[in-house]
Amino acid sequence: MKKHYAHSFAFMRIFEIMKARVNLTIEQDLLAKIKEYANKEGKSISELVERFFEQMIKKKKENEPDLFELMKNLPPIELPENFDYKEEYYKAKMKKYGF
């Protein structure tokens, strides 16, 4: 019975991936070339578009600096021991909004 449960779980995981339809407007000449390329590659146009966007997003993430690393590299701020953050916050707000 455990094997059946594990198999059912794996079967359910497959259907968690949902696809959505997207309409694109592409010049006819370009579309013909895309169809020809997709046919040569044995892929659908949808697969090509999906792969393109996955690669584009992956490249962007690789080029983005890690926020935590940036914060670690900031120089330390020397504040007095009795520094009142709350008071300074309200002073800044009053100054900003002209109170």
PDB file of C-alpha atoms in Angstrom:
ATOM      1  CA  MET A   1       0.000   0.000   0.000  1.00  0.00           C
ATOM      2  CA  LYS A   2       2.889   2.395   0.639  1.00  0.00           C
ATOM      3  CA  LYS A   3       4.116   1.959  -2.910  1.00  0.00           C
ATOM      4  CA  HIS A   4       0.701   2.949  -4.218  1.00  0.00           C
ATOM      5  CA  TYR A   5       0.711   6.068  -2.020  1.00  0.00           C
ATOM      6  CA  ALA A   6       4.175   7.087  -3.219  1.00  0.00           C
ATOM      7  CA  HIS A   7       3.142   6.520  -6.824  1.00  0.00           C
ATOM      8  CA  SER A   8      -0.022   8.603  -6.311  1.00  0.00           C
ATOM      9  CA  PHE A   9       2.032  11.400  -4.783  1.00  0.00           C
ATOM     10  CA  ALA A  10       4.418  11.413  -7.746  1.00  0.00           C
ATOM     11  CA  PHE A  11       1.436  11.419 -10.100  1.00  0.00           C
ATOM     12  CA  MET A  12      -0.074  14.415  -8.273  1.00  0.00           C
ATOM     13  CA  ARG A  13       3.239  16.332  -8.418  1.00  0.00           C
ATOM     14  CA  ILE A  14       3.215  16.129 -12.216  1.00  0.00           C
ATOM     15  CA  PHE A  15      -0.048  18.055 -12.382  1.00  0.00           C
ATOM     16  CA  GLU A  16       1.126  20.879 -10.096  1.00  0.00           C
ATOM     17  CA  ILE A  17       2.851  22.479 -13.112  1.00  0.00           C
ATOM     18  CA  MET A  18       0.259  24.561 -14.878  1.00  0.00           C
ATOM     19  CA  LYS A  19       0.611  26.151 -18.264  1.00  0.00           C
ATOM     20  CA  ALA A  20      -1.147  29.269 -19.532  1.00  0.00           C
ATOM     21  CA  ARG A  21      -1.900  30.362 -23.074  1.00  0.00           C
ATOM     22  CA  VAL A  22      -0.277  33.524 -24.412  1.00  0.00           C
ATOM     23  CA  ASN A  23      -1.050  35.329 -27.642  1.00  0.00           C
ATOM     24  CA  LEU A  24       1.930  36.877 -29.436  1.00  0.00           C
ATOM     25  CA  THR A  25       2.008  39.228 -32.378  1.00  0.00           C
ATOM     26  CA  ILE A  26       4.963  38.474 -34.661  1.00  0.00           C
ATOM     27  CA  GLU A  27       5.755  39.562 -38.199  1.00  0.00           C
ATOM     28  CA  GLN A  28       4.774  36.887 -40.721  1.00  0.00           C
ATOM     29  CA  ASP A  29       8.267  36.544 -42.201  1.00  0.00           C
ATOM     30  CA  LEU A  30       9.786  36.069 -38.767  1.00  0.00           C
ATOM     31  CA  LEU A  31       7.084  33.578 -37.787  1.00  0.00           C
ATOM     32  CA  ALA A  32       7.846  31.502 -40.885  1.00  0.00           C
ATOM     33  CA  LYS A  33      11.532  31.410 -39.922  1.00  0.00           C
ATOM     34  CA  ILE A  34      10.647  30.494 -36.330  1.00  0.00           C
ATOM     35  CA  LYS A  35       8.417  27.640 -37.535  1.00  0.00           C
ATOM     36  CA  GLU A  36      11.194  26.368 -39.786  1.00  0.00           C
ATOM     37  CA  TYR A  37      13.734  26.531 -36.954  1.00  0.00           C
ATOM     38  CA  ALA A  38      11.364  24.827 -34.486  1.00  0.00           C
ATOM     39  CA  ASN A  39      10.706  22.065 -37.022  1.00  0.00           C
ATOM     40  CA  LYS A  40      14.453  21.487 -37.535  1.00  0.00           C
ATOM     41  CA  GLU A  41      14.999  21.372 -33.762  1.00  0.00           C
ATOM     42  CA  GLY A  42      12.031  19.077 -33.213  1.00  0.00           C
ATOM     43  CA  LYS A  43      10.468  21.567 -30.809  1.00  0.00           C
ATOM     44  CA  SER A  44       7.255  23.523 -30.700  1.00  0.00           C
ATOM     45  CA  ILE A  45       7.245  27.304 -30.872  1.00  0.00           C
ATOM     46  CA  SER A  46       5.884  27.296 -27.322  1.00  0.00           C
ATOM     47  CA  GLU A  47       8.912  25.302 -26.136  1.00  0.00           C
ATOM     48  CA  LEU A  48      11.280  27.734 -27.864  1.00  0.00           C
ATOM     49  CA  VAL A  49       9.567  30.781 -26.350  1.00  0.00           C
ATOM     50  CA  GLU A  50       9.470  29.203 -22.904  1.00  0.00           C
ATOM     51  CA  ARG A  51      13.170  28.250 -23.098  1.00  0.00           C
ATOM     52  CA  PHE A  52      14.059  31.781 -24.277  1.00  0.00           C
ATOM     53  CA  PHE A  53      12.327  33.419 -21.304  1.00  0.00           C
ATOM     54  CA  GLU A  54      13.793  30.905 -18.837  1.00  0.00           C
ATOM     55  CA  GLN A  55      17.296  31.723 -20.095  1.00  0.00           C
ATOM     56  CA  MET A  56      16.616  35.456 -20.017  1.00  0.00           C
ATOM     57  CA  ILE A  57      15.389  35.316 -16.421  1.00  0.00           C
ATOM     58  CA  LYS A  58      18.284  33.062 -15.378  1.00  0.00           C
ATOM     59  CA  LYS A  59      20.834  35.481 -16.880  1.00  0.00           C
ATOM     60  CA  LYS A  60      19.219  38.406 -15.088  1.00  0.00           C
ATOM     61  CA  LYS A  61      19.333  36.566 -11.755  1.00  0.00           C
ATOM     62  CA  GLU A  62      22.977  35.620 -12.283  1.00  0.00           C
ATOM     63  CA  ASN A  63      23.885  39.263 -12.923  1.00  0.00           C
ATOM     64  CA  GLU A  64      21.959  40.620  -9.931  1.00  0.00           C
ATOM     65  CA  PRO A  65      24.087  41.186  -6.855  1.00  0.00           C
ATOM     66  CA  ASP A  66      22.985  39.432  -3.692  1.00  0.00           C
ATOM     67  CA  LEU A  67      21.387  42.005  -1.376  1.00  0.00           C
ATOM     68  CA  PHE A  68      22.766  40.359   1.749  1.00  0.00           C
ATOM     69  CA  GLU A  69      26.294  40.396   0.349  1.00  0.00           C
ATOM     70  CA  LEU A  70      25.943  44.075  -0.501  1.00  0.00           C
ATOM     71  CA  MET A  71      24.745  44.818   3.025  1.00  0.00           C
ATOM     72  CA  LYS A  72      27.660  42.902   4.562  1.00  0.00           C
ATOM     73  CA  ASN A  73      30.082  45.007   2.526  1.00  0.00           C
ATOM     74  CA  LEU A  74      28.670  48.337   3.717  1.00  0.00           C
ATOM     75  CA  PRO A  75      30.935  50.228   6.085  1.00  0.00           C
ATOM     76  CA  PRO A  76      29.810  50.113   9.722  1.00  0.00           C
ATOM     77  CA  ILE A  77      28.012  53.155  11.099  1.00  0.00           C
ATOM     78  CA  GLU A  78      29.302  54.571  14.366  1.00  0.00           C
ATOM     79  CA  LEU A  79      26.385  55.725  16.524  1.00  0.00           C
ATOM     80  CA  PRO A  80      26.424  56.830  20.144  1.00  0.00           C
ATOM     81  CA  GLU A  81      25.397  54.195  22.648  1.00  0.00           C
ATOM     82  CA  ASN A  82      22.363  56.210  23.750  1.00  0.00           C
ATOM     83  CA  PHE A  83      21.161  56.819  20.154  1.00  0.00           C
ATOM     84  CA  ASP A  84      17.336  56.929  20.063  1.00  0.00           C
ATOM     85  CA  TYR A  85      16.226  55.435  16.763  1.00  0.00           C
ATOM     86  CA  LYS A  86      12.559  56.203  17.381  1.00  0.00           C
ATOM     87  CA  GLU A  87      13.203  59.866  18.123  1.00  0.00           C
ATOM     88  CA  GLU A  88      15.403  60.236  15.026  1.00  0.00           C
ATOM     89  CA  TYR A  89      12.760  58.540  12.906  1.00  0.00           C
ATOM     90  CA  TYR A  90      10.094  61.005  13.993  1.00  0.00           C
ATOM     91  CA  LYS A  91      12.454  63.981  13.589  1.00  0.00           C
ATOM     92  CA  ALA A  92      13.129  62.898  10.000  1.00  0.00           C
ATOM     93  CA  LYS A  93       9.394  62.526   9.287  1.00  0.00           C
ATOM     94  CA  MET A  94       8.660  65.945  10.765  1.00  0.00           C
ATOM     95  CA  LYS A  95      11.385  67.493   8.649  1.00  0.00           C
ATOM     96  CA  LYS A  96      10.205  65.689   5.520  1.00  0.00           C
ATOM     97  CA  TYR A  97       6.573  66.747   5.894  1.00  0.00           C
ATOM     98  CA  GLY A  98       7.256  70.230   7.304  1.00  0.00           C
ATOM     99  CA  PHE A  99       5.931  69.892  10.843  1.00  0.00           C
TER     100      PHE A  99
END
